Each structure stands twice: as C-alpha cells, then as structure tokens.
Tab-separated table of C-alpha atoms in Angstrom:
chain	number	residue	atom	x	y	z
A	6	MET	CA	-82.285	14.660	19.095
A	7	ASN	CA	-82.584	18.253	19.964
A	8	ASN	CA	-80.161	20.872	18.760
A	9	LYS	CA	-78.376	21.456	22.171
A	10	ILE	CA	-77.430	17.767	22.643
A	11	LYS	CA	-76.211	17.748	18.921
A	12	LYS	CA	-73.874	20.769	19.643
A	13	ILE	CA	-72.501	18.923	22.813
A	14	ILE	CA	-71.593	15.941	20.647
A	15	SER	CA	-70.064	17.831	18.011
A	16	ALA	CA	-67.807	19.842	20.636
A	17	LEU	CA	-66.707	16.380	22.194
A	18	VAL	CA	-65.459	14.914	18.729
A	19	ILE	CA	-63.876	18.107	17.929
A	20	SER	CA	-61.837	18.147	21.130
A	21	CYS	CA	-60.957	14.291	20.911
A	22	THR	CA	-59.550	14.757	17.332
A	23	ILE	CA	-57.400	17.638	18.620
A	24	VAL	CA	-56.037	15.699	21.639
A	25	GLY	CA	-55.455	12.735	19.176
A	26	GLN	CA	-53.328	14.868	16.907
A	27	VAL	CA	-51.315	16.470	19.557
A	28	ALA	CA	-50.563	13.261	21.895
A	29	VAL	CA	-50.231	10.446	19.332
A	30	PRO	CA	-47.444	10.732	16.783
A	31	THR	CA	-47.952	9.155	13.310
A	32	VAL	CA	-45.982	6.007	12.175
A	33	ALA	CA	-43.923	8.231	10.093
A	34	ASP	CA	-42.867	10.471	12.866
A	35	ALA	CA	-42.117	7.345	14.938
A	36	TYR	CA	-39.861	5.780	12.047
A	37	THR	CA	-38.152	9.235	11.680
A	38	LYS	CA	-37.096	9.598	15.385
A	39	SER	CA	-35.963	6.068	15.460
A	40	SER	CA	-33.943	6.299	12.462
A	41	THR	CA	-32.365	9.610	13.662
A	42	ALA	CA	-31.652	8.172	16.822
A	43	LYS	CA	-29.722	5.003	15.134
A	44	THR	CA	-27.770	7.178	12.604
A	45	THR	CA	-26.718	9.362	15.582
A	46	TYR	CA	-25.503	6.363	17.590
A	47	SER	CA	-24.029	4.613	14.500
A	48	THR	CA	-21.960	7.568	13.745
A	49	LYS	CA	-20.644	8.096	17.114
A	50	ALA	CA	-19.956	4.242	17.494
A	51	THR	CA	-17.663	4.253	14.121
A	52	SER	CA	-15.854	7.489	15.577
A	53	VAL	CA	-15.016	5.784	18.686
A	54	SER	CA	-13.893	2.713	17.189
A	55	LYS	CA	-11.594	4.348	14.789
A	56	ALA	CA	-9.601	6.545	17.328
A	57	LYS	CA	-7.609	4.857	20.018
A	58	SER	CA	-7.174	6.232	23.408
A	59	VAL	CA	-3.486	6.552	24.970
A	60	SER	CA	-3.984	3.851	27.352
A	61	LYS	CA	-5.330	1.525	24.613
A	62	ILE	CA	-2.172	2.546	22.528
A	63	LYS	CA	0.103	1.691	25.593
A	64	SER	CA	-1.626	-1.654	26.374
A	65	GLN	CA	-1.351	-2.709	22.582
A	66	ILE	CA	2.502	-1.829	22.819
A	67	ASN	CA	2.706	-4.235	25.588
A	68	SER	CA	0.620	-7.000	24.443
A	69	THR	CA	2.211	-6.911	21.051
A	70	TYR	CA	5.625	-7.341	22.520
A	71	ARG	CA	4.431	-10.503	24.333
A	72	LYS	CA	2.846	-11.854	21.120
A	73	ALA	CA	6.015	-11.022	19.135
A	74	LYS	CA	8.232	-13.221	21.617
A	75	SER	CA	5.846	-16.042	21.496
A	76	ILE	CA	5.431	-15.683	17.624
A	77	SER	CA	9.242	-15.588	17.071
A	78	GLY	CA	9.830	-18.086	20.000
A	79	ARG	CA	12.441	-15.952	21.436
A	80	SER	CA	13.036	-14.383	25.155
A	81	ASN	CA	14.352	-11.135	23.816
A	82	PHE	CA	15.040	-9.279	20.412
A	83	ALA	CA	18.575	-8.191	21.356
A	84	HIS	CA	20.377	-7.334	18.091
A	85	GLN	CA	17.209	-8.283	16.205
A	86	CYS	CA	15.661	-5.185	15.391
A	87	SER	CA	14.261	-6.278	11.973
A	88	LEU	CA	12.997	-9.479	13.438
A	89	TYR	CA	11.153	-7.843	16.259
A	90	VAL	CA	9.382	-5.378	13.519
A	91	TYR	CA	8.524	-8.465	11.278
A	92	SER	CA	7.156	-10.295	14.429
A	93	GLN	CA	4.918	-7.112	15.636
A	94	LEU	CA	3.269	-6.949	12.175
A	95	ARG	CA	2.286	-10.691	12.448
A	96	ALA	CA	1.134	-10.087	15.873
A	97	LEU	CA	-1.198	-7.354	14.601
A	98	LYS	CA	-2.216	-9.380	11.569
A	99	ILE	CA	-0.728	-6.661	9.283
A	100	TYR	CA	1.907	-8.649	7.163
A	101	GLN	CA	3.448	-6.666	4.285
A	102	VAL	CA	4.442	-6.699	0.694
A	103	PRO	CA	6.736	-8.505	0.242
A	104	ASP	CA	6.354	-10.668	3.319
A	105	THR	CA	9.648	-11.237	4.644
A	106	TYR	CA	12.399	-8.788	6.436
A	107	TRP	CA	15.857	-7.432	5.810
A	108	ASN	CA	18.575	-5.495	7.709
A	109	GLY	CA	17.101	-2.587	9.335
A	110	SER	CA	18.412	0.056	6.545
A	111	GLY	CA	16.601	-2.000	3.976
A	112	TRP	CA	12.997	-1.742	4.936
A	113	TYR	CA	12.015	1.269	3.545
A	114	TYR	CA	13.558	0.482	0.160
A	115	ASN	CA	12.439	-2.987	-0.111
A	116	LEU	CA	8.728	-2.538	0.985
A	117	ARG	CA	6.663	-2.255	-2.132
A	118	SER	CA	5.220	1.294	-2.711
A	119	GLY	CA	1.396	1.121	-3.015
A	120	GLY	CA	1.506	-2.904	-2.044
A	121	LYS	CA	-1.794	-4.525	-0.661
A	122	THR	CA	-1.206	-6.865	1.900
A	123	SER	CA	-3.309	-10.055	2.322
A	124	THR	CA	-5.249	-8.529	5.207
A	125	GLY	CA	-6.305	-5.369	3.382
A	126	TYR	CA	-3.565	-2.880	4.456
A	127	THR	CA	-2.028	-0.540	1.462
A	128	GLN	CA	1.673	0.594	1.942
A	129	LYS	CA	2.071	4.175	1.521
A	130	LYS	CA	5.693	5.449	1.580
A	131	TYR	CA	7.201	8.791	2.751
A	132	SER	CA	10.838	9.577	2.328
A	133	GLY	CA	13.457	11.462	4.370
A	134	LYS	CA	14.090	13.114	7.665
A	135	THR	CA	10.595	15.007	7.464
A	136	CYS	CA	8.686	11.537	6.653
A	137	LEU	CA	6.593	11.743	9.723
A	138	LYS	CA	5.564	15.194	9.272
A	139	LYS	CA	4.770	14.296	5.690
A	140	LEU	CA	2.746	11.296	6.921
A	141	VAL	CA	0.873	13.217	9.608
A	142	ASN	CA	0.004	16.134	6.977
A	143	ALA	CA	-1.165	13.579	4.222
A	144	ASN	CA	-3.687	12.366	6.870
A	145	GLY	CA	-5.036	15.727	7.764
A	146	GLY	CA	-3.367	15.864	11.369
A	147	LYS	CA	-5.476	13.063	12.161
A	148	ASP	CA	-4.151	10.093	14.348
A	149	VAL	CA	-2.004	7.684	12.388
A	150	TYR	CA	-1.195	4.023	13.130
A	151	ASN	CA	0.988	1.170	12.080
A	152	VAL	CA	4.138	2.695	10.768
A	153	VAL	CA	7.453	1.237	10.006
A	154	VAL	CA	10.516	3.461	10.074
A	155	SER	CA	14.085	2.606	8.638
A	156	PHE	CA	17.324	4.126	9.386
A	157	PRO	CA	20.752	4.082	7.601
A	158	LYS	CA	23.039	3.322	10.479
A	159	SER	CA	23.054	1.501	13.680
A	160	TYR	CA	23.184	3.277	16.948
A	161	ARG	CA	26.170	5.775	16.776
A	162	SER	CA	27.902	3.537	14.465
A	163	SER	CA	29.115	3.610	10.886
A	164	SER	CA	27.418	0.047	10.386
A	165	SER	CA	25.272	0.075	7.324
A	166	VAL	CA	23.178	-2.617	9.021
A	167	GLY	CA	21.161	0.182	10.076
A	168	HIS	CA	18.059	0.124	12.310
A	169	VAL	CA	14.139	-0.318	12.082
A	170	LEU	CA	11.297	0.124	14.588
A	171	PHE	CA	7.397	-0.072	14.369
A	172	ILE	CA	5.409	2.881	15.600
A	173	HIS	CA	2.168	1.962	17.012
A	174	ALA	CA	0.624	5.349	17.025
A	175	ILE	CA	1.094	9.163	16.176
A	176	LYS	CA	-1.582	10.942	18.269
A	177	ASN	CA	-1.630	14.736	19.034
A	178	GLY	CA	1.936	15.265	17.901
A	179	LYS	CA	3.289	12.490	19.837
A	180	VAL	CA	4.819	9.372	18.742
A	181	TYR	CA	4.030	5.968	20.730
A	182	TYR	CA	6.762	2.843	19.975
A	183	SER	CA	8.928	0.480	21.689
A	184	ASP	CA	12.265	-0.626	20.472
A	185	ASN	CA	14.506	-3.759	20.976
A	186	TYR	CA	16.692	-2.334	23.473
A	187	ARG	CA	16.768	-0.737	26.973
A	188	TYR	CA	15.750	2.982	26.896
A	189	ASN	CA	16.018	5.466	29.800
A	190	GLY	CA	16.370	2.376	32.311
A	191	LYS	CA	13.197	0.699	30.897
A	192	PRO	CA	13.475	-2.655	29.529
A	193	GLU	CA	12.969	-3.722	25.702
A	194	GLY	CA	9.597	-3.548	24.526
A	195	SER	CA	8.572	-0.870	26.846
A	196	VAL	CA	6.479	2.189	25.649
A	197	ILE	CA	8.523	4.981	24.440
A	198	ILE	CA	6.790	8.316	23.691
A	199	LYS	CA	8.349	11.207	21.983
A	200	SER	CA	7.035	14.361	20.130
A	201	VAL	CA	7.478	14.023	16.296
A	202	ASN	CA	10.277	16.670	16.505
A	203	GLU	CA	11.880	14.892	19.266
A	204	PHE	CA	11.792	11.603	17.596
A	205	THR	CA	13.076	13.003	14.218
A	206	SER	CA	16.015	14.851	16.126
A	207	TYR	CA	16.855	11.936	18.148
A	208	PHE	CA	17.039	9.471	15.322
A	209	SER	CA	18.698	11.802	12.843
A	210	SER	CA	21.542	12.550	15.387
A	211	ASN	CA	22.065	9.014	16.566
A	212	TYR	CA	21.144	6.496	13.543
A	213	GLY	CA	22.752	8.839	10.610
A	214	GLY	CA	19.436	10.287	9.456
A	215	ILE	CA	15.990	8.541	8.428
A	216	ASN	CA	15.501	6.558	5.177
A	217	GLY	CA	11.638	6.995	5.367
A	218	ALA	CA	8.394	5.673	6.762
A	219	VAL	CA	5.766	3.094	5.660
A	220	HIS	CA	2.287	3.451	6.595
A	221	PHE	CA	0.049	0.462	6.619
A	222	LYS	CA	-3.200	2.043	5.890
A	223	LYS	CA	-6.537	0.365	5.945
C-alpha cells in the first residue's frame, strides 16, 4: 500500500472517531439524563399532590357533607355540630384521639395533644383567639388542611354547650369550611370562605371567643 492511500485511510478513521464522539452519547450520559428527567418529574408530582386547588377544596367540602350524612344516617345536622364534625373526620378517614365526640365547647380540651390517630395523623393544638394565625405561622405560611376549631358559647348565647366546626383548608390567608346551619342564605354544608381575620373576628364576637384549634397533620 503506497503512502498516499495510507494517508487517506488514516484521515477517514480520524473523521469517523470524531463524528462518533459527537453524535453518540455514552451509556453514562444516557443514564444521567434519564435520571435527571425522572427526578424532576417526581419532584413536580410530589408538589402537586400535596397542594390542593381552590376548586378541589370546594369539591371536598361538598362531597364530605354528603358522606357525613350517609355515615350518620341523618338528613341534616341541625343542632348537631359535634356529630357533623365527627362524621366529617370519619368521612375523610382521619379519626381522632380519643375517637369520640363532646359538646362543641369541649373538643379543644378533650382532644389529646400529640395524639397519633389510627390513620397516621398527629394532633397539634393551638390555643386562644389567635390560634389560626399561630397554626399558619407554625407551618411556615404554607397551606394547612384538616383543622377542628372549638368555641365556648353557642351563637349569641350564654349556653356553655358551645360550638365546633371543621376547617378543610387555610390557603393564601383564606379559611374554607362548612357549618351545620344556614349561612348567608346558603343551606348547611355549603362552602363558606372567610379571611383568617374575618373568621377570627366573626367567631370571637358571636361565639364568646375561641377555645383553640386542633390540626390533624400527616
């Protein structure tokens, strides 16, 4: 083979090697890219699964009301705020420690601080009028779900039976809940939305204050 042919062959080999290095990723590169893509997707999926949209929260309130009626065997919860809260907890498979219910004013005091429910929720308690602000601050301002709030009196009454309700979410400074009576022309079980300040002011004025809130956190 003469020198001219050897030079041509050598040039072709070098050319193919360079093209191969540029165009074909290594097995390690392929794995790294694949892993990165999967990790990014997984992180997004986890984030989405934890946060609930406003429409999802509203839908949950409506469906939980229907389930609560089915669980309790009642057509409504008139004068039965405690049974309504208890039935909502069961409908959402949260339960509580101890797993029973009391007059509205007794919930905050009777639920066990740090109690771990059979479905993996821990009960965290926040006292007094500013309990919701304390709760939100304790969770870094993030969305909060599944909160029971207890009040010392019934609506504009001296009755020590009190009142209790279940908050489905506190999101962007707004409280999403339902109650066992008509509110602003809406039937019981309807979605009610107030800012944290409005909620605190309304129940402090009409229910003799706020005993505290119990957060069921998982």
